[in-house]
Short mmCIF file of C-alpha atoms and ligand atoms in Angstrom, two decimals:
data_model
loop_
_atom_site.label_atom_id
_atom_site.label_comp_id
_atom_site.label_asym_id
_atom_site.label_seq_id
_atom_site.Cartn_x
_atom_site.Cartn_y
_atom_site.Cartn_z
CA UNK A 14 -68.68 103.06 62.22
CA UNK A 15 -65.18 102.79 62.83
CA UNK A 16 -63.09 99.72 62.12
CA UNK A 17 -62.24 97.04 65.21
CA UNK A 18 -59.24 97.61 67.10
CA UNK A 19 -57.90 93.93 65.81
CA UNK A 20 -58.02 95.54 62.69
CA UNK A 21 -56.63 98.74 63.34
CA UNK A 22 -53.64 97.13 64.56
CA UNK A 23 -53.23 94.69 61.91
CA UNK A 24 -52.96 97.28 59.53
CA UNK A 25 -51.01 99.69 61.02
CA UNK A 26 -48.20 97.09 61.16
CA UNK A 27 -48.77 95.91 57.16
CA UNK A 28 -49.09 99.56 56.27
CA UNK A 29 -46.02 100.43 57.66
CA UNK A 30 -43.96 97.31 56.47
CA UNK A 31 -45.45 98.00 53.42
CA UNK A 32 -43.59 101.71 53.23
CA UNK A 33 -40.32 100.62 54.66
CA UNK A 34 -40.31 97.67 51.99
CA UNK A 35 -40.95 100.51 48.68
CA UNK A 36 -39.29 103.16 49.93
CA UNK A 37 -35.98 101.29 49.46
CA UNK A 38 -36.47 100.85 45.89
CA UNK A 39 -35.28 104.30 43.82
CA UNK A 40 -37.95 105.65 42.12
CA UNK A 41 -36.88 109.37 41.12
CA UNK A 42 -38.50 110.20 38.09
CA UNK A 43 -36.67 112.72 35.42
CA UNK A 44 -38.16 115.32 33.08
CA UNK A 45 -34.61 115.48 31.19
CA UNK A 46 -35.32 111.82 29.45
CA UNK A 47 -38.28 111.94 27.75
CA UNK A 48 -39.28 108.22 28.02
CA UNK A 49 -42.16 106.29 29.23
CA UNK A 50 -41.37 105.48 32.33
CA UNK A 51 -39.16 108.65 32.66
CA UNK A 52 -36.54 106.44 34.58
CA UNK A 53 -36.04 102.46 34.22
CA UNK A 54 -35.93 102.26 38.08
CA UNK A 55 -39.85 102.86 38.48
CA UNK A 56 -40.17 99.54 36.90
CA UNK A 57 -38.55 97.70 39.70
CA UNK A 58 -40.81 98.63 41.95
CA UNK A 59 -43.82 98.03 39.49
CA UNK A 60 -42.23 94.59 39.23
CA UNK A 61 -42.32 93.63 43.12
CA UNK A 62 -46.08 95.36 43.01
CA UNK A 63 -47.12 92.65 40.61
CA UNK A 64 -45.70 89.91 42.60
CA UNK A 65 -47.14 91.23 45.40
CA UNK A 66 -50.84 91.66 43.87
CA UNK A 67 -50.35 87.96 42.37
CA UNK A 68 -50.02 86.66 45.91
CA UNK A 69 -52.87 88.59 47.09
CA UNK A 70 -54.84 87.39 44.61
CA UNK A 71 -55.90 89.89 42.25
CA UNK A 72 -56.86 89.10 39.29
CA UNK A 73 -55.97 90.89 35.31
CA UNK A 74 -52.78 92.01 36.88
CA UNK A 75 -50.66 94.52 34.36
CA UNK A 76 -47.50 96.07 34.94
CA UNK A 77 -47.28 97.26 31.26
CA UNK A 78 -44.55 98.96 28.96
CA UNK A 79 -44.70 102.42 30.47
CA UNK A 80 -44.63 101.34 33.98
CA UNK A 81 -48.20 101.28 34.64
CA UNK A 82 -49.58 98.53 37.27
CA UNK A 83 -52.57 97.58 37.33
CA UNK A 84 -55.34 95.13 38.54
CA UNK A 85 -58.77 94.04 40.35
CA UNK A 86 -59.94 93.04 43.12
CA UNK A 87 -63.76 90.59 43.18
CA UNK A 88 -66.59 92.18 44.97
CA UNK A 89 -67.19 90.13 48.40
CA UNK A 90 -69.82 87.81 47.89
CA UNK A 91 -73.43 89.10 47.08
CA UNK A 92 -71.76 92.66 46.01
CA UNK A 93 -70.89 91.64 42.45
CA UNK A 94 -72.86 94.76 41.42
CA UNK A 95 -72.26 97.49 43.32
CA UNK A 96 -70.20 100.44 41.53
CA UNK A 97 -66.46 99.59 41.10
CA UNK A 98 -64.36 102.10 42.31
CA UNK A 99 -60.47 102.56 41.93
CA UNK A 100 -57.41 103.14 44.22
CA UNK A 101 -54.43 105.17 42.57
CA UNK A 102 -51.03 106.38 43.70
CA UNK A 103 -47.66 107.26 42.05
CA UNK A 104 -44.89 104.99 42.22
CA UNK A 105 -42.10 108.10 41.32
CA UNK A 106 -40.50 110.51 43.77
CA UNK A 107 -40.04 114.22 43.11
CA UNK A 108 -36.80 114.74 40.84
CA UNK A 109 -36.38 118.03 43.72
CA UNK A 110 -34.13 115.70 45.91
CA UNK A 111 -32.52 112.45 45.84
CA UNK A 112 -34.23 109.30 46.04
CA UNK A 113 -31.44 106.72 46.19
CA UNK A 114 -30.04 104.80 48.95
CA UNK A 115 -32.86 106.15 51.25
CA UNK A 116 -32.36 105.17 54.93
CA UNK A 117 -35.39 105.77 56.96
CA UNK A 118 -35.53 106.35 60.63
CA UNK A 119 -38.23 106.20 63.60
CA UNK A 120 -38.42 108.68 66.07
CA UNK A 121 -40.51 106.81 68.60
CA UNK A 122 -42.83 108.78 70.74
CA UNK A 123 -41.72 111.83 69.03
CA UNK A 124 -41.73 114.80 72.26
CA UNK A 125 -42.13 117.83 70.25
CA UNK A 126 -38.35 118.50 69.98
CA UNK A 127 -36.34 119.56 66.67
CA UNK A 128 -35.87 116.36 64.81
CA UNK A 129 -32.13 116.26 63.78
CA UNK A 130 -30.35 113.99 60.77
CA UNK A 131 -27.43 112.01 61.17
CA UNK A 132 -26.25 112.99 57.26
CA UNK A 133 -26.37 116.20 57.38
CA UNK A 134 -25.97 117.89 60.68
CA UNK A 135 -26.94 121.25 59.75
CA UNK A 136 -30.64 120.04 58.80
CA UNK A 137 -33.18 120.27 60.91
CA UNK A 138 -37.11 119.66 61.31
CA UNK A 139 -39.27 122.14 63.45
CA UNK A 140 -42.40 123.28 64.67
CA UNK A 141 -41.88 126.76 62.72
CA UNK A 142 -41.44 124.10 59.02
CA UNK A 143 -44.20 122.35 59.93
CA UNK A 144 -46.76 123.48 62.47
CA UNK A 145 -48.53 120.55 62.26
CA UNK A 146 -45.90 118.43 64.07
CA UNK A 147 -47.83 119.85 67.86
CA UNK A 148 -50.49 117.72 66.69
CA UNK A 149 -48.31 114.65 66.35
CA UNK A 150 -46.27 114.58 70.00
CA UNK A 151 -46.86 111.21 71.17
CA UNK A 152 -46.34 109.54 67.77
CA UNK A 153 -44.09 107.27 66.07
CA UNK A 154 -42.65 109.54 63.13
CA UNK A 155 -40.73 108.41 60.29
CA UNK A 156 -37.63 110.34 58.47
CA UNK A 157 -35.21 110.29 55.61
CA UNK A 158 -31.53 110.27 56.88
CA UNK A 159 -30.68 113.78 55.86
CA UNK A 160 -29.45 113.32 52.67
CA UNK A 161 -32.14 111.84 50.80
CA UNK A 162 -36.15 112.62 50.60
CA UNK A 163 -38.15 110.02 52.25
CA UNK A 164 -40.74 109.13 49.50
CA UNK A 165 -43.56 109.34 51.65
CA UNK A 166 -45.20 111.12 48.40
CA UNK A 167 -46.32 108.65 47.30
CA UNK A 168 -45.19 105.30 48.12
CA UNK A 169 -47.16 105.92 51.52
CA UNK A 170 -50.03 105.85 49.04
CA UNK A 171 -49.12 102.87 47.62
CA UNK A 172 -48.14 101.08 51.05
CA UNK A 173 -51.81 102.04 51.99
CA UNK A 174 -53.82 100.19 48.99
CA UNK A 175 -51.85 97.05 49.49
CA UNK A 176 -52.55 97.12 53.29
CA UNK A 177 -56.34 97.58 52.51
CA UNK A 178 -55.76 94.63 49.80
CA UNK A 179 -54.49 92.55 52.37
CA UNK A 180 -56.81 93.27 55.45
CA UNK A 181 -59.57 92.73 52.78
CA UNK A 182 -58.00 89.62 51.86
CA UNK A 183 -57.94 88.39 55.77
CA UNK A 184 -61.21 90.10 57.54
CA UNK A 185 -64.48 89.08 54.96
CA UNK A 186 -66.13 90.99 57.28
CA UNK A 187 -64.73 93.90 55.91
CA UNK A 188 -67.34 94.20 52.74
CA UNK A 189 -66.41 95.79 49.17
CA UNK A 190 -67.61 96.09 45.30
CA UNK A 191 -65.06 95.53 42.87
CA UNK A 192 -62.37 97.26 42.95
CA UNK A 193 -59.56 98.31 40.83
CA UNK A 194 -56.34 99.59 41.45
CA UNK A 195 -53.73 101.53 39.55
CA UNK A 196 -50.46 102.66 40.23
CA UNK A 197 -48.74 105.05 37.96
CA UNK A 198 -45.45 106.15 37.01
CA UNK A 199 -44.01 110.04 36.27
CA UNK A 200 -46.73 112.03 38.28
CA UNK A 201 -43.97 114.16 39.77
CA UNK A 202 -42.78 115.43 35.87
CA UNK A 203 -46.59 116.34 35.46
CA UNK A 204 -46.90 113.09 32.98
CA UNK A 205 -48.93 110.42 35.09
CA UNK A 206 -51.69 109.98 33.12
CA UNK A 207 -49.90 110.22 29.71
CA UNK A 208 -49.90 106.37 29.04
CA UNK A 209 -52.80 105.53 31.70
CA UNK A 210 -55.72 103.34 29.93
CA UNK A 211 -58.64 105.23 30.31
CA UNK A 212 -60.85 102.62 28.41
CA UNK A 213 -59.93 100.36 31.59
CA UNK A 214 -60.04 103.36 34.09
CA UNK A 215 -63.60 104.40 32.69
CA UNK A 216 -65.19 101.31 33.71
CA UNK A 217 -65.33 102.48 36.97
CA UNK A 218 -67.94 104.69 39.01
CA UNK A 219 -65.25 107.06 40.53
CA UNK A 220 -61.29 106.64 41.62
CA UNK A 221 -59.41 108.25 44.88
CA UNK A 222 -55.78 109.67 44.22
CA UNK A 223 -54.29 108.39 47.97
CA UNK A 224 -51.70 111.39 47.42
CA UNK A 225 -52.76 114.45 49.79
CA UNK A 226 -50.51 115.25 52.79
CA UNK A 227 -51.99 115.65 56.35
CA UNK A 228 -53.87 112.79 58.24
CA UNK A 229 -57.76 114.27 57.35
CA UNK A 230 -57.06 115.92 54.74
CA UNK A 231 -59.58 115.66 51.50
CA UNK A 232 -58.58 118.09 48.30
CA UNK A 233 -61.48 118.23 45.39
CA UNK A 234 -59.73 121.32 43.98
CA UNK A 235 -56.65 122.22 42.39
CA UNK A 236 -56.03 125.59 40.29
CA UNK A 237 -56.89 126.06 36.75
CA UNK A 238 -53.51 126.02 34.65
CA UNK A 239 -52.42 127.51 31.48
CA UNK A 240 -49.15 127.67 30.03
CA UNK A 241 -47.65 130.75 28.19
CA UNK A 242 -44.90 130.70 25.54
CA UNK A 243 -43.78 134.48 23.97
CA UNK A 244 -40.89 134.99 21.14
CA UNK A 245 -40.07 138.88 20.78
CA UNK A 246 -38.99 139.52 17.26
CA UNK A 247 -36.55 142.62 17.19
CA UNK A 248 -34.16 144.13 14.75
CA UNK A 249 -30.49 144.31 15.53
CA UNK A 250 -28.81 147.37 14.31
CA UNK A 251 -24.57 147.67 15.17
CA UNK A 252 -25.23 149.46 18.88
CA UNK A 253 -22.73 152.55 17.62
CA UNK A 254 -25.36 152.83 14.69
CA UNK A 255 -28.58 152.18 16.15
CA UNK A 256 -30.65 155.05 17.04
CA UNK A 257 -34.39 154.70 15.93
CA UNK A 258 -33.43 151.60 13.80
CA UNK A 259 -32.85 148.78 16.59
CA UNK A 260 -35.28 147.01 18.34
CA UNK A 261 -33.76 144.72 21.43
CA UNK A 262 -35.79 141.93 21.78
CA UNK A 263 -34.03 140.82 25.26
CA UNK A 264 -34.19 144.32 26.02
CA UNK A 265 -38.22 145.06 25.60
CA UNK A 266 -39.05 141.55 26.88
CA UNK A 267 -37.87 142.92 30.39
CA UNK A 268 -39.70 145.63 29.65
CA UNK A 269 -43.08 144.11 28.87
CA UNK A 270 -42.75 141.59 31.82
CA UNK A 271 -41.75 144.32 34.17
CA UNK A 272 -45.75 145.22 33.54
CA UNK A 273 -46.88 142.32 35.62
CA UNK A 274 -48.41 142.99 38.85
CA UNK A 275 -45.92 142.04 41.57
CA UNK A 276 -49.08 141.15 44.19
CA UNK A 277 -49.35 138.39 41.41
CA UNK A 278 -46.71 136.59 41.70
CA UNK A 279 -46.04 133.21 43.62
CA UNK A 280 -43.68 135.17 46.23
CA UNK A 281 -46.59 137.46 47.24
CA UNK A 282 -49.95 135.29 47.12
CA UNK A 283 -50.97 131.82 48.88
CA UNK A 284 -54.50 130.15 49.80
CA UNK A 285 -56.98 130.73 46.96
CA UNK A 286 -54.78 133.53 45.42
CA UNK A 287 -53.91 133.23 41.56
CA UNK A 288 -50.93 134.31 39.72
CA UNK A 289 -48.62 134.67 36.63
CA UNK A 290 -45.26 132.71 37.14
CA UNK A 291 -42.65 134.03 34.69
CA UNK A 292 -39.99 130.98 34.87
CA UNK A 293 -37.08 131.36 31.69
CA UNK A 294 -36.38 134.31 29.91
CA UNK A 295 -33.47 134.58 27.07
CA UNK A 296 -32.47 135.63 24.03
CA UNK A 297 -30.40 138.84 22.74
CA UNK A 298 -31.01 141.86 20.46
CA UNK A 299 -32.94 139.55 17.30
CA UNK A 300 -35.16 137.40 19.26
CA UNK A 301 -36.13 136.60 22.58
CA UNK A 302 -38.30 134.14 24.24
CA UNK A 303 -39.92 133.42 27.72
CA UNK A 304 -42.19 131.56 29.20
CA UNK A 305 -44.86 131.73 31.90
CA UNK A 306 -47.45 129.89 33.69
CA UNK A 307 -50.52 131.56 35.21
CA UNK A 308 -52.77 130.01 37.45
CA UNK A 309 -55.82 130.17 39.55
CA UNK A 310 -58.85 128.32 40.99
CA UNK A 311 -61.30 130.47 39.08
CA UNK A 312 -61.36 130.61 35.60
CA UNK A 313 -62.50 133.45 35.00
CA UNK A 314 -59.19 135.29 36.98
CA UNK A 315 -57.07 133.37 34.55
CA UNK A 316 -59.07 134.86 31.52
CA UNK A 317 -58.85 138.31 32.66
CA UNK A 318 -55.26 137.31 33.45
CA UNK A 319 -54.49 136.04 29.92
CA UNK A 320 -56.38 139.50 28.42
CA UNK A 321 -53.92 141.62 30.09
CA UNK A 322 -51.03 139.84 28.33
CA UNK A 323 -52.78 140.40 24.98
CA UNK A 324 -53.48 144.01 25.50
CA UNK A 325 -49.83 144.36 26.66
CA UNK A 326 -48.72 142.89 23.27
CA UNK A 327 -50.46 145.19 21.74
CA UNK A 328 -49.78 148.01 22.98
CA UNK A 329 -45.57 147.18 23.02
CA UNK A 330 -46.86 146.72 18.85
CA UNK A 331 -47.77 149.96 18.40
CA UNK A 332 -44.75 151.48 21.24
CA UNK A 333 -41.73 149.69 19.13
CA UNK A 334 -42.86 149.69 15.32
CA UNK A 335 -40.96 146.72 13.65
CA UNK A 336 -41.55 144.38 16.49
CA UNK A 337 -43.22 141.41 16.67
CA UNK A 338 -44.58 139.46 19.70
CA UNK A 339 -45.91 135.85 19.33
CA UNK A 340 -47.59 134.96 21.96
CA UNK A 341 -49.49 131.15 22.75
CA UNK A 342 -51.46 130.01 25.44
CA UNK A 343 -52.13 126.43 26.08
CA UNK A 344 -54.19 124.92 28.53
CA UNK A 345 -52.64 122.37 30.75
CA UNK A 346 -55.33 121.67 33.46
CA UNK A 347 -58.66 122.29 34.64
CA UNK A 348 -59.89 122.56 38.13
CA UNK A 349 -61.49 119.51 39.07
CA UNK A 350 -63.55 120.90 41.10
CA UNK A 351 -65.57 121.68 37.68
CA UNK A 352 -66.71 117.57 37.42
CA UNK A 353 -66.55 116.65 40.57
CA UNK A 354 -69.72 119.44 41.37
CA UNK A 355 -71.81 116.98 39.42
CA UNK A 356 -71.17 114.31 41.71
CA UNK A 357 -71.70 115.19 45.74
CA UNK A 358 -71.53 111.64 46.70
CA UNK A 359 -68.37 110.50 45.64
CA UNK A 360 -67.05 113.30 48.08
CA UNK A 361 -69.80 113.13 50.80
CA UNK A 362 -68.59 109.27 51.23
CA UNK A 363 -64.62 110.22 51.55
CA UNK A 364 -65.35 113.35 54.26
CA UNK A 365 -68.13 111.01 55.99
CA UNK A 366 -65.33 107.99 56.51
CA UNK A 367 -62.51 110.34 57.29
CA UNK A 368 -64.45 111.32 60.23
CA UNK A 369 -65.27 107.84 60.92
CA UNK A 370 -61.98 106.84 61.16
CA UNK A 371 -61.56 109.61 64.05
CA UNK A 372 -59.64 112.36 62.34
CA UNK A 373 -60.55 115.95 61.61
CA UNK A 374 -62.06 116.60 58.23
CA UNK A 375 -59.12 119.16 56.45
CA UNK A 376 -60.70 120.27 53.57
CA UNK A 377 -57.73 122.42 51.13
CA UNK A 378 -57.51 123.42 47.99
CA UNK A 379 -54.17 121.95 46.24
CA UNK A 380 -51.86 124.85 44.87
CA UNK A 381 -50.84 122.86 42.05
CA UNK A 382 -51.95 119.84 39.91
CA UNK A 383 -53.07 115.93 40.35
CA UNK A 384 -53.34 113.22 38.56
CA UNK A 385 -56.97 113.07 39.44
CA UNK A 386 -57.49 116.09 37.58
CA UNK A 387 -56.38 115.55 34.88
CA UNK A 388 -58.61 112.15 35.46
CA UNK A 389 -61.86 113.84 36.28
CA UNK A 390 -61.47 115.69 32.92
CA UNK A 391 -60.97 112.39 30.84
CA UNK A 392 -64.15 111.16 32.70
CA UNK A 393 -63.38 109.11 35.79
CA UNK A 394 -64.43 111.63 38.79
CA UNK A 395 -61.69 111.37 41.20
CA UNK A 396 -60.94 113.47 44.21
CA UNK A 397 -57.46 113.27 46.27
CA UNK A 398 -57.18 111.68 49.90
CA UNK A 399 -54.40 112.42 52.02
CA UNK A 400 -51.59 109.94 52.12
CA UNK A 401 -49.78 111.47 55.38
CA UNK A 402 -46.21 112.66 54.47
CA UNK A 403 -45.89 116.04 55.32
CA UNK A 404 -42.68 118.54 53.83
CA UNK A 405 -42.57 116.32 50.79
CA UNK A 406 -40.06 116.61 48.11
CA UNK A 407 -37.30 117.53 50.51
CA UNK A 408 -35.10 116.13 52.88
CA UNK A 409 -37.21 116.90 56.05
CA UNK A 410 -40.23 114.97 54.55
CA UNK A 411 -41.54 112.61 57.31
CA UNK A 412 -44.58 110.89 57.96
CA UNK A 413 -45.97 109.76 61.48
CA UNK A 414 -47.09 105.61 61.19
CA UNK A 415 -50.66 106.93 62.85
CA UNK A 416 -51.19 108.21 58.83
CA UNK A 417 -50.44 105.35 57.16
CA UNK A 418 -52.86 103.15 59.32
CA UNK A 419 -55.43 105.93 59.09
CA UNK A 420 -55.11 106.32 55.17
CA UNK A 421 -55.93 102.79 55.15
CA UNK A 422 -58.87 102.96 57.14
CA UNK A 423 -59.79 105.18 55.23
CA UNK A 424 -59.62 103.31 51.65
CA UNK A 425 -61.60 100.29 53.98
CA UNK A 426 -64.47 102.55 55.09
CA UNK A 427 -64.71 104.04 52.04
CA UNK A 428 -65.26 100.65 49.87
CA UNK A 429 -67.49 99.57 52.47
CA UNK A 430 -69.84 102.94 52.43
CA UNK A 431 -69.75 102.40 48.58
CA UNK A 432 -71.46 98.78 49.53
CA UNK A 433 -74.20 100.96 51.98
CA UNK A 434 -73.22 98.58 54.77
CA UNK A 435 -71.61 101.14 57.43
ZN1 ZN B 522 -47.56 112.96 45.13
#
């Protein structure tokens, strides 16, 4: 059942004063640093969280040394026991474009027209970027200026859980277990749940990432990842001198990843379509070094993937005698799709409210990672929701308000299914 109309409105306009508040604060995260929190201005907004959450209530509030917030929410009355379930976004925005000094901007009734930018005069939004803009004519839409991102990804997240805290807060009708929720630093530099506290986390029946893009959209896969690192070991001989005796490390490297199938690559493959990334190659005539990521959705592809690389190795062995390839492969994340099979209900509740809050059910499979991967591996099941920022980590990210206020929903209806009273 969908929510009242009272309500809808009420949290359309928290949701959304919610995003305009955070997205002020600079939150770009950095993988150059190498500290927890990657960037000291995560913690500002971490701070204003926890003052927020205070005067909503919460209770075992953390904002800890890493940047991590956290904190829970009482059942409603008579629902002490029913499962506790968590609420998680990322407070950091993508390193890929500035996050400072962001001045947002609403296009109100947005008529299907390029959206311009009054930084940058040259940048534009349309329907060829983003098709999905000819479903939102009619809507309010929110945009960067043109010289910064927006931050939509994921402070819309966040925007959403503390509208949901504060409709449940104001409508007891509105009936939910416990509920905990968590927002994280660093997800953008692939280290989210470095510091997280499982033992806390694990307490709870399942979590939601609030982090997917399009209004409707519900993602319970993401690829299988591996991570490969080679060092070519050569022989350098004085090039005047060097017939049969050199072997140019730089020089066979290109050689050996010349041997990858092209139709592999990320230029040539999309939708459930693995591949092997080459991404730094260097070196000279001694030694040389790349590295590589290779990724798919079924394992077994990323196996077969990994073999080929070996046999290659061996073979370049036995072409160039005197060289030596090291090759490593590490394992960075599974799909989640591998624990969340075991539990159909924790997803059957998110696609049944999404279509109770009036949207189309978008089911996708994410091209990358999640934080709720890597989560579903350490043993908290936890599938991804959208958030509603579309083009994210650029300058033409937007969001329309409609996605905010549905996100919320969303989280609402979801609690409230978990509490069987639809
Ligand atoms: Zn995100």
């Amino acid at each position: 059942m969908a929510l009242s109309e009272d309500i809808q409105n009420f949290i359309h306009e928290i949701a959304l004063e919610n995003f305009l508040r955070y997205l002020q604060i600079e939150t770009t995260s950095s993988e150059k640093t190498g500290t927890h929190p990657s960037t000291p201005e995560q913690l500002d907004l971490g701070k204003l969280l926890k003052e927020e959450l205070t005067k909503l209530g919460l209770e075992n509030i953390i904002h800890d040394e890493f940047g991590y917030v956290y904190a829970d929410l009482k059942a409603s009355e008579g629902y002490e026991n029913a499962p506790s379930i968590g609420f998680i976004a990322h407070m950091d925005t993508s390193p890929a474009a500035s996050g400072k000094n962001v001045k947002y901007i609403i296009h109100e009734k947005y008529d299907g027209s390029t959206i311009t930018f009054p930084k940058d005069e040259k940048l534009t939004i349309t329907i060829k970027d983003s098709p999905e803009l000819t479903k939102m004519i009619g809507l309010d839409i929110i945009t960067a200026s043109g010289d910064t991102l927006l931050g939509a990804d994921d402070k819309a997240g966040i925007a959403e859980i503390m509208a949901a805290l504060t409709a449940w807060k104001k409508y007891s009708e509105l009936k939910h277990g416990p509920i905990t929720v968590c927002f994280t630093p660093d997800e953008e530099i692939g280290e989210g749940t470095e510091k997280i506290d499982m033992e806390r986390l694990n307490q709870l029946k399942c979590a939601y990432t609030m982090d997917g893009g399009e209004m409707g959209e519900l993602e319970t896969e993401c690829f299988d990842a591996w991570k490969a690192e080679f060092e070519f070991i050569g022989l350098s001989v004085h090039p005047g001198y060097a017939k049969d005796k050199m072997i140019n490390a730089i020089s066979v490297a290109s050689r050996f990843f010349s041997q990858i199938p092209e139709k592999e690559t990320p230029e040539q493959t999309e939708n459930r379509e693995g591949f092997y990334h080459l991404y730094d190659l260097s070196g000279g005539e001694e030694k040389a070094s790349a590295k590589m990521i290779i990724r798919d959705f079924e394992v077994e592809n990323n196996k077969r993937r990994m073999d080929y690389l070996k046999s290659l190795k061996d073979t370049f062995e036995n072409q160039y005698k005197g060289l030596e390839i090291k090759a490593k492969f590490t394992h960075s994340y599974e799909n989640m799709n591998t624990f969340l099979i075991d539990y159909p209900e924790i997803v059957k509740k998110a696609e049944k409210v999404i279509l109770d809050a009036g949207l189309e059910l978008i089911r996708t499979a994410i091209r990358g990672g999640t934080d709720g991967a890597r989560l579903s591996a350490r043993g908290l099941p936890t599938p991804n929701i959208f958030a509603g920022g579309m083009l994210f980590h650029s300058r033409k990210e937007y969001i329309p308000t409609l996605a905010l206020q549905k996100a919320t929903e969303v989280i609402l209806l979801i609690a409230r299914n978990w509490v069987n009273e639809d």
